[in-house]
Coordinates of C-alpha atoms and ligand atoms in Angstrom, one line a residue:
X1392 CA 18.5 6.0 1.1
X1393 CA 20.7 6.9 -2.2
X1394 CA 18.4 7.0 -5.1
X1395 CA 20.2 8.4 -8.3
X1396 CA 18.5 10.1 -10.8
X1397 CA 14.6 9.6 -11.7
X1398 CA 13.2 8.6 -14.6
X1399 CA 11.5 12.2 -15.5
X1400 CA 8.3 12.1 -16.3
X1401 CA 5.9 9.7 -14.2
X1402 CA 2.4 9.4 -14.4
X1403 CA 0.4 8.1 -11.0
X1404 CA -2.9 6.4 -11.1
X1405 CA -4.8 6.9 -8.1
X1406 CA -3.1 10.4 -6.9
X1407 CA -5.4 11.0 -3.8
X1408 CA -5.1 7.4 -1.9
X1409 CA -2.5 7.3 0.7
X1410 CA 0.7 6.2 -1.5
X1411 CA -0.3 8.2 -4.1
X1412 CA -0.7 11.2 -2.1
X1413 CA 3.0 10.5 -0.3
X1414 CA 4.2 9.6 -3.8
X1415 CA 3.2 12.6 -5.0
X1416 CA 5.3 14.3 -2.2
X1417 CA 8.2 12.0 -2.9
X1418 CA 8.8 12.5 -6.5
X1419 CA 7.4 15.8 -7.5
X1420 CA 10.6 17.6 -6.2
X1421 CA 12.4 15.9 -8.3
X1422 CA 10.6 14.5 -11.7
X1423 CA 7.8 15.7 -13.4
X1424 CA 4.9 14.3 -11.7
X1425 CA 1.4 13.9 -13.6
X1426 CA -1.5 12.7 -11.1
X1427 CA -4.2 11.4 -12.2
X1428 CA -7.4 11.0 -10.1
X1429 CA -10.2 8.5 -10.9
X1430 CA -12.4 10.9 -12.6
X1431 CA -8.9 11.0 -15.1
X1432 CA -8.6 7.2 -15.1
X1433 CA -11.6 5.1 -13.4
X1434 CA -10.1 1.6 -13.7
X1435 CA -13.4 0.0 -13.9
X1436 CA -13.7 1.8 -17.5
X1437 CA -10.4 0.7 -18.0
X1438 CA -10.6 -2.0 -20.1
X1439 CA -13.5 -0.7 -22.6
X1440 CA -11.9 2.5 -23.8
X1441 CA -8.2 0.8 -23.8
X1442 CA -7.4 2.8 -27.0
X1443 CA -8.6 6.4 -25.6
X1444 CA -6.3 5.7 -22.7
X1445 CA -3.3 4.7 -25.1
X1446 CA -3.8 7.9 -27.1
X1447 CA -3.6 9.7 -23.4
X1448 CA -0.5 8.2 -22.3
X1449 CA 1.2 8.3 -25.8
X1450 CA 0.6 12.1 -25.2
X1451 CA 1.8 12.1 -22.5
X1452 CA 4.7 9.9 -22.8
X1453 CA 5.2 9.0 -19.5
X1454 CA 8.5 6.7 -18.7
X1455 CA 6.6 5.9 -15.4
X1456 CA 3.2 4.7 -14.9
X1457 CA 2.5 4.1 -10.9
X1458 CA -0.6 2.3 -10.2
X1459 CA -1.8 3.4 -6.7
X1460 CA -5.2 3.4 -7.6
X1461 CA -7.1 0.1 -6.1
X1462 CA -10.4 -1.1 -4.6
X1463 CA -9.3 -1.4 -1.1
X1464 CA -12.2 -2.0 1.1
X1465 CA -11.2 -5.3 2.6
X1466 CA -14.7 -6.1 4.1
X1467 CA -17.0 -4.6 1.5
X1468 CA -15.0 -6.6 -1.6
X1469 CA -17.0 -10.0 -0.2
X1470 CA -20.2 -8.1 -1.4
X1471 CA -19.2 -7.0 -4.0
X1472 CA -16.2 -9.4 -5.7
X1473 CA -17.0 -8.7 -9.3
X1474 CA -16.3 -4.6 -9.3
X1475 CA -13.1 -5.9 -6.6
X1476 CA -12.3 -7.9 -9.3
X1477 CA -12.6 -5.4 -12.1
X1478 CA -10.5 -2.6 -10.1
X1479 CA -7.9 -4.6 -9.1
X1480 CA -7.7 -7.5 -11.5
X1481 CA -9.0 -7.1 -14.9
X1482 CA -7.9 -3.4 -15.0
X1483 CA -4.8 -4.4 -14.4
X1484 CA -4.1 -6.3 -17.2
X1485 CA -5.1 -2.9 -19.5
X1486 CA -2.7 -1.1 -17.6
X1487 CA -0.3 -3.5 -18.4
X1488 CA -0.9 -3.7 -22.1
X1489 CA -0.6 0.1 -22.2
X1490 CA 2.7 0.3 -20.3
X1491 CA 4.3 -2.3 -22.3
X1492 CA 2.5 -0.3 -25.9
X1493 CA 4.0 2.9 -25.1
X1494 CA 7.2 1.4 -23.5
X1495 CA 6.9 2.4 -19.8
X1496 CA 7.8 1.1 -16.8
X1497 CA 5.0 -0.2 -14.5
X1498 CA 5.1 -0.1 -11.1
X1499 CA 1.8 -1.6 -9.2
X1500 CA 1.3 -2.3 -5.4
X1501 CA 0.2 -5.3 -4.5
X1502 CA -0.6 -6.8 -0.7
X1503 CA 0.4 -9.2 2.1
X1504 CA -3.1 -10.4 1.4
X1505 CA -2.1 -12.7 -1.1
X1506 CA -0.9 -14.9 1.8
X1507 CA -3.0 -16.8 3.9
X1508 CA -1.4 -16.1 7.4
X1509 CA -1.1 -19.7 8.3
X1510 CA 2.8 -19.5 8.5
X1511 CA 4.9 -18.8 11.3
X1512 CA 8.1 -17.5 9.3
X1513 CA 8.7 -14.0 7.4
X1514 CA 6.8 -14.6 3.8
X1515 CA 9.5 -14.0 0.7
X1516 CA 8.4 -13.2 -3.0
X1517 CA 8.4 -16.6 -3.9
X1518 CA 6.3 -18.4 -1.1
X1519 CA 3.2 -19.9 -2.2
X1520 CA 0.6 -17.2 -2.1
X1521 CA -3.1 -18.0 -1.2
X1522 CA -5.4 -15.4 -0.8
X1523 CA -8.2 -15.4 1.9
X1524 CA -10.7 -13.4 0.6
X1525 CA -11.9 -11.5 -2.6
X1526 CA -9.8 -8.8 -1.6
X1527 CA -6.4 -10.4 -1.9
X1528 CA -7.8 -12.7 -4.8
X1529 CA -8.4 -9.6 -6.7
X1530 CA -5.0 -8.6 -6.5
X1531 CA -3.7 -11.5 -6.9
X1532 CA -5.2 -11.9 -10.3
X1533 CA -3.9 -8.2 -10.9
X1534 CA 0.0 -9.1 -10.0
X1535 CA -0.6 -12.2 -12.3
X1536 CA -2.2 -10.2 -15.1
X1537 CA 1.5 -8.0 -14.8
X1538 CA 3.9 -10.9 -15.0
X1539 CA 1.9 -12.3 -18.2
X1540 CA 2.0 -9.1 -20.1
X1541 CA 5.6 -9.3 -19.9
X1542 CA 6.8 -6.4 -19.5
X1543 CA 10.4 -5.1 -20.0
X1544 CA 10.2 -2.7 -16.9
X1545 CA 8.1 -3.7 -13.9
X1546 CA 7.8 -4.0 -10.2
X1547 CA 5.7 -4.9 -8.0
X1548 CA 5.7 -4.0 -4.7
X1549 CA 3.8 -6.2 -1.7
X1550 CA 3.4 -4.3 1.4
X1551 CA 0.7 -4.6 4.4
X1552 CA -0.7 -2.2 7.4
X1553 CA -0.4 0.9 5.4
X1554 CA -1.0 3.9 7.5
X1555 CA -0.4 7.6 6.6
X1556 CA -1.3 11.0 8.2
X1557 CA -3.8 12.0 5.4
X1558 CA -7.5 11.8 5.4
X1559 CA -7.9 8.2 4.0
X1560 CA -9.4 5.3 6.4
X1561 CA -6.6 3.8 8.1
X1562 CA -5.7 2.5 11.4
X1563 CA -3.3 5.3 12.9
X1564 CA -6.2 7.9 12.0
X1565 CA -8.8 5.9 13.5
X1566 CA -7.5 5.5 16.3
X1567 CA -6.5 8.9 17.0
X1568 CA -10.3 9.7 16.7
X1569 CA -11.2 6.8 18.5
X1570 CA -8.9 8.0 21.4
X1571 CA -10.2 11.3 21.4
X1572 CA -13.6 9.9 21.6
X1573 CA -13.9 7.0 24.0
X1574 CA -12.5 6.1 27.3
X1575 CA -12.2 2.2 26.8
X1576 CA -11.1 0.3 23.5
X1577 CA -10.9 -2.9 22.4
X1578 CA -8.1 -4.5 20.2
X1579 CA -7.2 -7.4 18.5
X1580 CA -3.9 -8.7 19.5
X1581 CA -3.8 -12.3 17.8
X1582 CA -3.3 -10.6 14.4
X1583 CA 0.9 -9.8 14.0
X1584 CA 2.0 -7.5 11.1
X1585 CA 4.4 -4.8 10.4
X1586 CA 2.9 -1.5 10.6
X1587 CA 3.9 0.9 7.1
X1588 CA 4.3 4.6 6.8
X1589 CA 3.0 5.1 3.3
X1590 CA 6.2 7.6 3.1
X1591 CA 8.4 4.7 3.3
X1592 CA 6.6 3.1 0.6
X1593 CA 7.4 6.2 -1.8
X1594 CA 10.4 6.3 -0.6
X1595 CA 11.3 2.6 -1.8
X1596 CA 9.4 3.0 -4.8
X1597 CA 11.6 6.1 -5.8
X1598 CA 15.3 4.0 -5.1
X1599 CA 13.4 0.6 -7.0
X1600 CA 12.2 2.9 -10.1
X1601 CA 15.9 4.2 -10.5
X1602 CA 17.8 0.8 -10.0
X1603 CA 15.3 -1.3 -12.2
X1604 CA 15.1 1.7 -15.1
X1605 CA 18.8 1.1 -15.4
X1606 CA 19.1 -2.8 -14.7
X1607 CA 15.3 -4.0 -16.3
X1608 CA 16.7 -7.5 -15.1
X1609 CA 15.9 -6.0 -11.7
X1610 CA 11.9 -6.4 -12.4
X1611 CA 9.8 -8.1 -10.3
X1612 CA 8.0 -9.0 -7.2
X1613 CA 9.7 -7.4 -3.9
X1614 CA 8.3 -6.9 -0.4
X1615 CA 8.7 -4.0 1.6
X1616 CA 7.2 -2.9 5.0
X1617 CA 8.4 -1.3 8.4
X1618 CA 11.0 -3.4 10.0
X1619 CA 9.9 -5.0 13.3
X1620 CA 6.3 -6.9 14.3
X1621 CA 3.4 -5.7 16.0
X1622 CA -0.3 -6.9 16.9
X1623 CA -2.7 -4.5 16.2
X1624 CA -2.9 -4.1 19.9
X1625 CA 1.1 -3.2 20.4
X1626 CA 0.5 -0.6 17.3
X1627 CA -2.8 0.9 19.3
X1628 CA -0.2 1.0 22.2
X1629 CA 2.3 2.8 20.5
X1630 CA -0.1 5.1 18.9
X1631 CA -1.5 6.6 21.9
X1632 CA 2.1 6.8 23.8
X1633 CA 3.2 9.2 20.9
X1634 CA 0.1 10.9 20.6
X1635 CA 0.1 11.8 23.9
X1636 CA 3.9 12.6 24.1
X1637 CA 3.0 14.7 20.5
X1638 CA 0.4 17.3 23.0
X1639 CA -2.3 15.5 21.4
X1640 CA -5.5 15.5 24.6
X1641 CA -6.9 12.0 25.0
X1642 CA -10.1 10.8 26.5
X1643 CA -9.2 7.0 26.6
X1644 CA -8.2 5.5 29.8
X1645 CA -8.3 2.0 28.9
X1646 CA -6.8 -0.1 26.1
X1647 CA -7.9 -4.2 26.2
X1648 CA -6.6 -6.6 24.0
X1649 CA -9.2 -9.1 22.5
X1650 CA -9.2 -11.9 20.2
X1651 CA -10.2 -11.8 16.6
X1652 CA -13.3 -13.8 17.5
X1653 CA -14.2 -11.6 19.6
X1654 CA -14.1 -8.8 16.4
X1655 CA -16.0 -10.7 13.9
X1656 CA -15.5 -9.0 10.1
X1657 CA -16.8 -10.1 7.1
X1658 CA -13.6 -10.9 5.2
X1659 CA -10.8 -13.1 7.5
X1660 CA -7.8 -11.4 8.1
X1661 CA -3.9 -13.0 7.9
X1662 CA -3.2 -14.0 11.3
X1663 CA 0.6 -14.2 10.3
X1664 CA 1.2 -11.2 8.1
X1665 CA 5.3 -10.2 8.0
X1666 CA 6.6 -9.9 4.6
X1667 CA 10.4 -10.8 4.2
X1668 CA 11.8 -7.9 2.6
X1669 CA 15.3 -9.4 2.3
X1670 CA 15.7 -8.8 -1.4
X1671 CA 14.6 -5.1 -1.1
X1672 CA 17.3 -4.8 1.8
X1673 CA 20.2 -6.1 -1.0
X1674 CA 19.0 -4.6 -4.1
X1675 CA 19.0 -1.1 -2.3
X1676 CA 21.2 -1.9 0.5
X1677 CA 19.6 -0.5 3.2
X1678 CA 18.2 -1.4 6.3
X1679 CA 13.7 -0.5 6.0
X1680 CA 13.0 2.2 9.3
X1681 CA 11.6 0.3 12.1
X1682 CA 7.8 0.6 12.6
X1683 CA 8.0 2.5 15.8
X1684 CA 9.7 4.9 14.5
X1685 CA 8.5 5.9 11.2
X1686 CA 5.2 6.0 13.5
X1687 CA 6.8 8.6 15.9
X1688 CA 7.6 11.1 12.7
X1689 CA 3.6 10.1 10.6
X1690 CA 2.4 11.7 14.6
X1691 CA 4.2 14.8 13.8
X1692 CA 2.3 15.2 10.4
X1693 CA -1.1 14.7 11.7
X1694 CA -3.3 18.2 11.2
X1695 CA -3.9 18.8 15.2
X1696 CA -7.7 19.5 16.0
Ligands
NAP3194 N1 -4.1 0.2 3.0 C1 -3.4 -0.9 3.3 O1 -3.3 -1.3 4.5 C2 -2.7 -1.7 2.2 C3 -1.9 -2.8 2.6 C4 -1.2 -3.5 1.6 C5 -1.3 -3.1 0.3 N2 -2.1 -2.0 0.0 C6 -2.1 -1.6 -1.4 O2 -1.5 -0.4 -1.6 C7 -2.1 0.4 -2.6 C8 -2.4 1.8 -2.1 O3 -3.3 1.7 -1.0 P1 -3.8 2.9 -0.2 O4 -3.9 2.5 1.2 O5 -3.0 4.1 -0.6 O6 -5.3 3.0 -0.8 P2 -6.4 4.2 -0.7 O7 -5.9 5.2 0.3 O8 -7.7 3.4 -0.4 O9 -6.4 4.8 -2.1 C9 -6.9 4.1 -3.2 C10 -7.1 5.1 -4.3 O10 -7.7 4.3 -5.4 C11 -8.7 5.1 -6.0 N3 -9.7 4.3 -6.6 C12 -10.6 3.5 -6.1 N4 -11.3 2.9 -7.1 C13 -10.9 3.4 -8.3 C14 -11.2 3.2 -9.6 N5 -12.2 2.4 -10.0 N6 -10.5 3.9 -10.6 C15 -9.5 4.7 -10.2 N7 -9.1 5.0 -9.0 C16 -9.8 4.3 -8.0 C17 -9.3 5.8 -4.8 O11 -10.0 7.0 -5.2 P3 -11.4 7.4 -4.6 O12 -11.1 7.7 -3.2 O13 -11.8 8.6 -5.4 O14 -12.3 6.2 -4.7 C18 -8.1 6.2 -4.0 O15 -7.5 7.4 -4.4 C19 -3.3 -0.4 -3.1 O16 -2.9 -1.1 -4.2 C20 -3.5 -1.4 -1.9 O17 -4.1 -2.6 -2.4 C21 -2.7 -1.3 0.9

């Protein structure tokens, strides 16, 4: 993907998570990259010392401020809505405020949570969203807190199934330990998605930053994942085939596909959860990597035991 020049100095909330950490791979070639961790920037504080932050960032004088930082514990958020709320909404509306003071551009990532996964067509930026739990609430009320602040510069960039070779919780690492632990697994395969190198992600985000620092008409919601549609079940598949053809020594011997009945949680999941990334795909013309194979290069990263 062409990206042009960066803006150079960009500041990234949440440095450690899985997009911050590929972000950080990403740009830091290439701009001057300041990470910031949450004992830097703990969102919940946020809002309350709004003017120590601003004297920070005026400092620094960022032209960038990436939010990757987020309260992302889909389950535990119906326990505790208020501090999901705080992270991922109310901050949000700080980090807005300061962006816009100091005249950066804000880019935030938001989630295919915001849908409800009733649908049974590709979601675009400007379906109807409606959020089944606190989780995507929460950032729901964080990507509306954005538009409202009115901000010259922004994005905001919807994705789903993140995955990534660091040591974060996600589904591609799980399994791999799961697979080296257990002979038999059980999957949900009623849930369809499209599985996201966190890579790609910083990848988009880099070409996005470029095109909307010179065309701020370009800001706005976009989606971006993988190309192509799994179940969790097909990913689990496609997982173990390229961890085994990667030298990695399994002890599973059987895979079975279940329903998500059979997998109670305590938040309910999107059913339906593709994102149509059609307007990333003509803004950057470019076609996104297919899952399968972004997956194939993320094996090739993972620290072998
Ligand atoms: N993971 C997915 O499948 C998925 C799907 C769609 C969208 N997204 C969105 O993508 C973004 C990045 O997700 P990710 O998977 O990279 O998340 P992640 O690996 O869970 O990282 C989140 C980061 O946020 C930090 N954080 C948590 N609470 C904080 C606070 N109060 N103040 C400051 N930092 C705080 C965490 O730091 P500590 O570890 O120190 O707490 C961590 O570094 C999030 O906005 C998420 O909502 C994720």
């Amino acid at each position: 993907m062409a990206h042009g020049t960066l803006p150079q100095r960009i500041l990234i909330l949440g440095c450690w998570g899985q997009v911050g950490r590929a972000l950080q791979l990403v740009l830091g070639p290439r701009a001057t990259v300041i990470p910031w961790d949450k004992s830097q920037c703990d969102l919940t504080h946020l809002p309350l010392e709004l003017d120590r932050f601003a004297q920070a960032i005026q400092t620094l004088k960022p032209d960038v401020i990436i939010n990757g930082a987020a309260y992302t514990a889909v389950d535990r958020a119906e326990e505790e809505p208020e501090l999901a709320q705080q992270i991922n909404g109310t901050a949000l509306q700080s980090l807005a405020q300061l962006a816009h003071r100091c005249g950066a551009t804000l880019v935030h990532i938001s989630t295919d949570y915001v849908f409800n996964g009733f649908g049974h067509r590709p979601y675009g930026e400007t379906d109807a969203p409606d959020p089944l739990g606190i989780y995507g609430r929460s950032k729901l009320a964080g990507e509306k807190a954005i538009v409202a602040e009115g901000c010259d510069r922004y994005l905001i960039l919807r994705t789903a199934w993140v995955y990534s070779e660091y040591d974060r919780p996600n589904f591609l690492k799980t399994m791999v330990r799961l697979g080296q632990e257990r002979e038999v697994l059980q999957v949900v395969a009623d849930q369809v998605g499209s599985p996201t190198w966190a890579r790609d992600i910083a990848e988009v985000i880099a070409a996005l930053m470029v095109r909307i620092h010179q065309d701020p008409s370009l800001s706005g919601i976009y989606h971006y994942s993988n190309s192509g549609v799994a179940s969790w079940y097909d990913f689990a598949v496609a997982i173990f085939e390229e961890a085994i053809a990667a030298g990695w020594s399994l002890k599973l011997k059987q895979l079975i596909p279940i329903a998500t009945e059979d997998y109670p949680t305590p938040a309910q999941r999107p059913a339906y959860s593709v994102l149509n990334c059609h307007k990333v795909r003509q803004v950057l013309q470019f076609t996104p990597p297919h899952w399968h194979q972004s997956l194939r290069q993320a094996i090739t990263q993972l620290p072998k035991p």
